[in-house]
């Protein structure tokens, strides 16, 4: 276990990323001296400087001098000059997961895992616990709605963490309680089949010895948690915590929640979409299992401000509303579009950027029916996320899958983001929603188009 004593100086590589910046905030809260480096200057680095983190732009061997511990994100390779310099100097170099595991060992940790929804659910649960005075620490994998880094350290007994399954390291966390939202194929490799992925989730569930909350609506989550003592949430009769009714509009979802048949009361989720209603129910269920009165949890959820890139409103221009969402997997795309279709816009114009060549190769055909709720769709080329290109794999795979399944669909392929922006300027009409979906740099497009429409 990493020794994160308050006098330690910790140097973080890739500190501008969501995961590492959150760790930097927590380590500062612990009293550690923290420095870090990243390849690009971003607003996140400015926020870290504001809390006393020494930040370098660019990687240089001299920047690890004096560090007791060096930690690197998964995006930083072993050939990084700062990694090499630390090893030469005898400074231990840890993975991000090892640092996070050490942090979770300091508090009773509630981990939120799942293929989809874990960031929003973890943020919702953290807000509920803060609102009722539980004083939790937390680390979630996205910026908060106000632009702040999604992390906090406290003297309270609880720590809420988003448990990332992407590299399998979520099993290293020291967890007392857990929420499991769903389990679907993702992050698969030749040495990591769906069977192994599900086995990892099963081990994760088994480790939550003080309480496990599982989505009854998701077959994968139910399968991997079978045999564990668990509390269920969802919309079906088998759920312990259950949505009894849902009313939907452009900005929120409202309904009544029951617990094993007894009505707990009304709940308002200030985000659209049935998937976010389930995320909120997961947070409410875990909060109640921790002893929070349901009415207090519901009141806190009603004030939830959201997290970055989760159905985030980006602006309006020319009578067109712009919303940006992180959805990049088939189920996520379908859920985001279903939420948009319930908003009453004249049309939903969707731009989707596939994420990673490996994921597009594995899942490209499974996007075939994801865009049915959109009136018009634009597919861009793949955002590589650091991966090398795979011959024959591009965004055209997704476009072709949709077109073959729905020959009459209004779908275009615009490889470059600039091409997609030009297309949007030509086709958007007053009363439309422009919905950008993806985990890459597509998030720049709304600003481009808003500027051009405002100048028209």
XYZ file of C-alpha atoms in Angstrom:
456
model
C 0.000 0.000 0.000
C 1.241 3.482 -0.881
C 2.195 5.559 2.155
C 0.363 8.852 1.658
C 1.405 10.596 4.859
C 0.770 14.374 5.031
C 4.451 15.216 4.726
C 4.803 13.354 1.432
C 5.552 15.153 -1.799
C 3.644 13.519 -4.656
C 4.233 14.247 -8.344
C 1.394 13.327 -10.729
C 1.878 12.708 -14.463
C -1.145 13.521 -16.591
C -2.479 15.755 -13.829
C -4.869 17.583 -16.160
C -7.037 14.522 -16.724
C -10.284 14.005 -14.820
C -8.919 11.111 -12.780
C -5.549 12.548 -11.864
C -6.822 16.063 -11.149
C -9.305 14.547 -8.708
C -6.469 12.713 -6.971
C -4.492 15.946 -6.798
C -7.393 17.631 -4.983
C -7.695 14.746 -2.524
C -3.954 14.656 -1.837
C -3.913 18.391 -1.156
C -6.769 17.824 1.261
C -4.684 15.187 2.986
C -1.931 17.755 3.455
C 0.506 16.366 0.885
C 2.706 18.609 -1.195
C 1.531 18.020 -4.754
C 3.031 18.807 -8.111
C 2.145 17.543 -11.560
C 2.679 17.808 -15.265
C 0.595 17.516 -18.388
C 1.220 17.897 -22.085
C -1.238 20.772 -22.614
C -2.333 23.854 -20.722
C -6.023 23.654 -19.758
C -8.390 25.426 -17.332
C -8.053 22.398 -15.045
C -4.405 23.245 -14.482
C -5.387 26.768 -13.442
C -7.834 25.349 -10.879
C -5.105 23.097 -9.515
C -2.725 26.050 -9.165
C -5.429 27.852 -7.188
C -5.351 25.120 -4.525
C -1.580 25.054 -4.258
C -0.571 22.386 -6.782
C 2.670 23.185 -8.626
C 1.859 22.495 -12.270
C 4.198 22.098 -15.245
C 3.141 22.123 -18.889
C 5.214 19.570 -20.757
C 7.235 16.628 -19.480
C 10.818 17.027 -18.330
C 13.005 14.778 -16.201
C 13.930 17.622 -13.849
C 10.327 17.990 -12.672
C 10.393 14.886 -10.463
C 13.329 16.141 -8.381
C 12.519 16.003 -4.682
C 9.413 13.872 -5.042
C 8.804 11.030 -2.612
C 6.215 9.396 -4.865
C 5.462 9.619 -8.577
C 2.137 8.486 -10.021
C 1.119 8.259 -13.653
C -2.212 8.100 -15.396
C -2.959 5.322 -17.858
C -2.320 7.818 -20.675
C 1.328 8.203 -19.593
C 3.622 5.444 -20.808
C 6.632 3.887 -19.139
C 8.908 5.679 -21.622
C 7.882 9.103 -20.329
C 11.039 11.077 -19.368
C 9.720 11.815 -15.889
C 8.950 8.135 -15.286
C 12.455 7.214 -16.406
C 14.031 9.912 -14.231
C 12.076 8.778 -11.176
C 13.201 5.192 -11.644
C 16.825 6.249 -12.006
C 16.522 8.263 -8.796
C 14.923 5.380 -6.914
C 11.608 7.202 -6.536
C 8.716 4.726 -6.530
C 6.378 5.093 -9.527
C 2.774 4.028 -8.990
C -0.241 3.694 -11.230
C -3.207 5.981 -10.628
C -5.193 2.978 -9.376
C -2.621 2.259 -6.669
C -2.845 5.825 -5.355
C -6.645 5.690 -5.408
C -6.595 2.326 -3.635
C -4.495 3.845 -0.855
C -6.967 6.708 -0.512
C -9.949 4.351 -0.314
C -8.189 2.463 2.462
C -8.355 5.566 4.671
C -12.143 5.830 4.795
C -15.251 3.678 4.586
C -15.543 3.803 0.805
C -18.693 3.635 -1.294
C -17.746 2.772 -4.882
C -20.011 3.312 -7.880
C -19.306 1.010 -10.809
C -20.928 0.127 -14.114
C -20.569 0.489 -17.863
C -22.813 3.570 -17.904
C -23.956 6.149 -15.394
C -21.296 5.822 -12.721
C -20.086 9.434 -12.919
C -23.566 10.924 -12.586
C -24.583 8.439 -9.879
C -21.429 9.042 -7.821
C -21.884 12.813 -8.111
C -25.551 12.545 -7.093
C -24.725 10.391 -4.077
C -21.956 12.783 -3.026
C -24.326 15.745 -3.214
C -26.979 13.950 -1.165
C -24.467 13.059 1.546
C -23.106 16.597 1.662
C -26.616 18.062 1.836
C -27.508 15.978 4.908
C -24.299 16.825 6.744
C -22.490 13.524 6.291
C -19.377 15.434 5.140
C -18.128 12.889 2.566
C -14.997 13.010 0.510
C -15.420 12.035 -3.123
C -13.692 11.525 -6.454
C -15.722 11.372 -9.655
C -14.529 11.213 -13.222
C -15.761 14.536 -14.584
C -15.860 18.223 -13.843
C -18.833 19.443 -11.834
C -21.501 21.673 -13.354
C -19.809 24.800 -11.973
C -16.553 23.818 -13.658
C -14.936 22.641 -10.443
C -12.857 19.483 -10.255
C -14.991 16.522 -9.196
C -13.207 15.751 -5.947
C -13.114 16.635 -2.281
C -11.375 15.393 0.860
C -12.928 15.715 4.287
C -12.607 14.604 7.869
C -15.893 12.724 7.601
C -16.053 8.923 7.720
C -17.226 8.332 4.127
C -15.521 8.491 0.754
C -17.470 8.133 -2.507
C -15.499 7.046 -5.560
C -16.244 6.315 -9.167
C -14.832 2.843 -9.809
C -13.459 2.665 -13.349
C -13.471 -0.769 -14.965
C -11.663 0.305 -18.140
C -8.306 -1.241 -17.189
C -9.529 -3.711 -14.584
C -8.001 -1.823 -11.682
C -11.328 -1.103 -9.955
C -10.818 -4.411 -8.201
C -7.866 -2.900 -6.320
C -10.024 -0.381 -4.437
C -10.705 -0.944 -0.748
C -14.505 -0.898 -0.794
C -17.041 -1.399 1.983
C -20.198 -0.597 -0.011
C -20.907 -0.445 -3.720
C -23.448 0.549 -6.347
C -23.590 -1.348 -9.643
C -25.516 0.445 -12.391
C -25.139 -1.957 -15.339
C -22.713 -4.283 -17.101
C -22.281 -4.427 -20.880
C -19.413 -5.362 -23.210
C -16.751 -2.644 -23.315
C -12.984 -2.348 -22.898
C -12.546 -5.857 -24.291
C -9.213 -7.175 -25.565
C -7.859 -10.477 -26.768
C -6.862 -11.221 -23.162
C -10.045 -9.746 -21.673
C -13.180 -11.403 -22.948
C -16.700 -10.588 -21.835
C -16.469 -13.577 -19.496
C -13.377 -12.142 -17.803
C -14.953 -8.672 -17.620
C -18.002 -10.119 -15.889
C -15.759 -12.096 -13.533
C -14.040 -8.839 -12.551
C -17.411 -7.246 -11.803
C -18.407 -10.302 -9.777
C -15.292 -10.009 -7.635
C -16.006 -6.318 -7.196
C -19.526 -7.086 -5.947
C -18.259 -9.757 -3.557
C -15.964 -7.187 -1.957
C -18.832 -4.888 -0.958
C -19.419 -6.691 2.318
C -21.301 -3.854 4.061
C -23.850 -3.212 1.344
C -24.442 -3.691 -2.367
C -27.044 -1.780 -4.406
C -27.728 -3.216 -7.892
C -29.939 -2.190 -10.808
C -32.672 -4.795 -11.173
C -33.442 -3.546 -14.703
C -30.034 -4.542 -16.061
C -29.452 -8.231 -16.901
C -25.678 -7.883 -16.784
C -25.653 -6.304 -13.336
C -28.045 -8.922 -12.028
C -25.946 -11.726 -13.491
C -22.586 -10.641 -12.056
C -24.044 -9.914 -8.609
C -25.926 -13.208 -8.339
C -25.166 -14.884 -5.037
C -24.293 -11.610 -3.294
C -26.431 -10.075 -0.593
C -27.857 -7.117 -2.471
C -30.547 -4.438 -2.491
C -32.223 -3.840 -5.852
C -33.443 -0.651 -7.496
C -35.342 -0.139 -10.731
C -38.765 0.019 -12.340
C -39.877 -3.619 -12.082
C -41.733 -5.436 -9.332
C -38.572 -7.217 -8.144
C -36.902 -3.905 -7.182
C -36.700 -2.969 -3.494
C -36.426 0.731 -4.340
C -38.807 1.299 -7.227
C -40.006 4.063 -9.486
C -43.780 3.747 -9.399
C -44.438 6.394 -12.037
C -42.440 8.762 -14.186
C -43.416 12.070 -15.792
C -40.922 13.455 -18.269
C -40.173 16.865 -19.740
C -37.341 18.703 -21.423
C -35.463 19.495 -18.228
C -36.442 16.946 -15.594
C -38.074 13.670 -14.608
C -40.601 13.386 -11.788
C -42.092 10.374 -10.088
C -42.934 8.518 -6.929
C -40.572 6.081 -5.254
C -41.514 3.134 -3.067
C -39.494 0.795 -0.870
C -40.754 -2.776 -0.794
C -44.265 -1.575 -1.488
C -44.305 1.360 0.912
C -44.433 4.794 -0.709
C -41.414 6.910 0.208
C -42.658 10.015 -1.569
C -42.171 12.129 -4.694
C -38.744 12.598 -6.258
C -37.707 15.169 -8.849
C -34.618 14.514 -10.954
C -33.435 17.781 -12.541
C -32.126 15.971 -15.630
C -34.112 14.422 -18.471
C -34.009 10.763 -19.446
C -35.058 7.492 -17.883
C -31.393 6.546 -17.518
C -30.820 9.549 -15.261
C -33.938 8.649 -13.289
C -32.305 5.282 -12.622
C -29.032 6.964 -11.664
C -30.900 9.131 -9.175
C -32.731 6.128 -7.761
C -29.389 4.352 -7.273
C -28.054 7.345 -5.339
C -31.230 7.567 -3.251
C -31.147 3.838 -2.505
C -27.540 3.893 -1.312
C -28.153 7.040 0.715
C -31.122 5.380 2.428
C -29.039 2.263 3.085
C -26.536 4.560 4.800
C -29.287 5.899 7.041
C -30.368 9.044 5.203
C -34.141 9.666 5.366
C -35.702 9.286 1.919
C -37.294 12.729 2.076
C -33.922 14.355 2.768
C -32.304 12.420 -0.084
C -35.112 13.476 -2.445
C -34.735 17.125 -1.453
C -31.002 16.989 -2.140
C -31.487 15.310 -5.515
C -33.921 18.019 -6.585
C -31.055 20.510 -6.327
C -28.511 18.438 -8.249
C -26.629 20.714 -10.642
C -25.207 17.994 -12.866
C -21.742 17.197 -14.150
C -19.874 18.276 -17.239
C -20.901 16.719 -20.562
C -23.905 14.834 -19.175
C -26.774 16.319 -21.202
C -25.061 19.654 -20.673
C -26.757 22.711 -22.129
C -24.246 24.614 -24.201
C -26.295 27.553 -25.447
C -28.762 28.794 -28.042
C -28.371 30.541 -31.378
C -30.734 31.147 -34.257
C -33.583 29.493 -32.382
C -31.549 26.278 -32.034
C -30.741 24.714 -28.645
C -27.380 22.996 -28.184
C -26.789 20.109 -25.765
C -23.572 18.107 -25.415
C -23.314 14.631 -23.916
C -20.486 12.184 -23.225
C -22.469 9.222 -24.626
C -20.178 7.060 -26.738
C -21.507 3.502 -26.310
C -24.621 2.156 -28.067
C -26.860 2.102 -24.997
C -25.694 5.560 -23.939
C -26.387 6.993 -27.388
C -29.880 5.502 -27.486
C -30.658 6.787 -23.966
C -29.472 10.322 -24.736
C -31.544 10.422 -27.911
C -34.623 9.063 -26.138
C -34.275 11.863 -23.583
C -33.944 14.396 -26.391
C -36.985 13.026 -28.213
C -39.106 13.646 -25.106
C -38.120 17.334 -25.008
C -40.603 18.679 -27.523
C -38.135 20.108 -30.014
C -39.186 20.416 -33.650
C -36.332 18.142 -34.711
C -33.397 16.405 -33.049
C -30.222 16.759 -35.122
C -27.524 14.483 -33.732
C -23.775 14.491 -34.336
C -21.917 11.395 -33.146
C -18.152 10.961 -32.879
C -17.073 7.304 -32.479
C -14.504 6.821 -29.711
C -11.365 4.698 -30.148
C -10.514 2.516 -33.135
C -10.628 -0.646 -31.047
C -14.121 0.105 -29.719
C -15.384 1.056 -33.190
C -14.001 -2.185 -34.602
C -15.674 -4.255 -31.869
C -18.970 -2.393 -31.533
C -19.470 -0.547 -34.830
C -22.308 -2.755 -36.026
C -24.143 -2.506 -32.702
C -24.851 1.179 -33.350
C -27.216 0.209 -36.171
C -30.431 0.914 -34.253
C -29.215 3.528 -31.759
C -30.200 6.624 -33.722
C -33.880 5.890 -34.375
C -35.031 8.754 -32.128
C -33.064 11.322 -34.161
C -34.496 13.164 -37.151
C -31.104 13.739 -38.711
C -27.724 12.195 -37.909
C -24.138 13.124 -38.749
C -21.318 10.648 -38.076
C -17.747 11.902 -37.859
C -14.503 9.970 -38.004
C -13.092 8.200 -34.942
C -11.548 10.056 -32.020
C -8.443 7.908 -31.393
C -7.870 8.675 -27.676
C -4.193 7.873 -28.196
C -4.758 4.618 -30.064
C -3.009 3.879 -33.373
C -5.296 3.629 -36.381
C -6.600 0.203 -37.396
C -6.683 -0.348 -41.175
C -10.249 -0.295 -42.471
C -11.705 1.132 -39.239
C -13.268 4.598 -39.396
C -16.499 6.357 -38.574
C -17.785 5.084 -41.895
C -18.309 1.677 -40.207
C -20.929 3.207 -37.948
C -22.502 5.185 -40.791
C -22.720 2.064 -42.962
C -24.242 -0.016 -40.151
C -27.003 2.533 -39.600
C -27.629 3.030 -43.311
C -27.890 -0.708 -43.992
C -30.336 -1.195 -41.114
C -32.344 1.933 -41.974
C -31.934 2.719 -45.692
C -34.324 5.653 -45.538
C -32.671 7.318 -42.559
C -31.375 10.857 -42.908
C -27.745 10.175 -42.015
C -24.544 11.707 -43.344
C -20.852 10.962 -42.918
C -18.693 14.050 -42.279
C -15.220 12.803 -41.287
C -13.713 16.053 -39.987
C -15.239 18.105 -37.200
C -15.025 21.137 -39.470
C -17.108 19.247 -42.038
C -19.710 18.433 -39.382
C -19.859 22.080 -38.286
C -20.366 23.236 -41.883
C -23.142 20.680 -42.316
C -24.883 21.832 -39.135
C -24.796 25.493 -40.157
C -26.558 24.517 -43.392
C -29.257 22.223 -41.981
C -30.194 23.548 -38.521
C -33.526 25.357 -38.284
C -35.266 27.348 -35.532
C -36.902 24.955 -33.073
C -34.233 22.275 -33.511
C -32.068 20.629 -30.899
C -28.463 20.030 -31.901
C -27.215 17.115 -29.777
C -23.501 16.295 -29.897
C -22.544 12.849 -28.587
C -19.112 11.401 -27.931
C -16.215 11.223 -25.492
C -13.684 13.025 -27.666
C -13.098 16.560 -28.949
C -16.521 16.857 -30.592
C -17.348 19.040 -27.596
C -15.726 21.927 -29.525
C -18.336 21.839 -32.283
C -21.285 23.482 -30.435
C -19.207 26.606 -29.746
C -18.154 26.824 -33.396
C -21.693 26.516 -34.673
C -23.194 28.841 -32.066
C -20.685 31.524 -33.067
C -21.465 31.172 -36.773
C -25.221 31.150 -36.304
C -25.020 34.180 -34.007
C -23.073 36.084 -36.653
C -25.459 35.157 -39.472
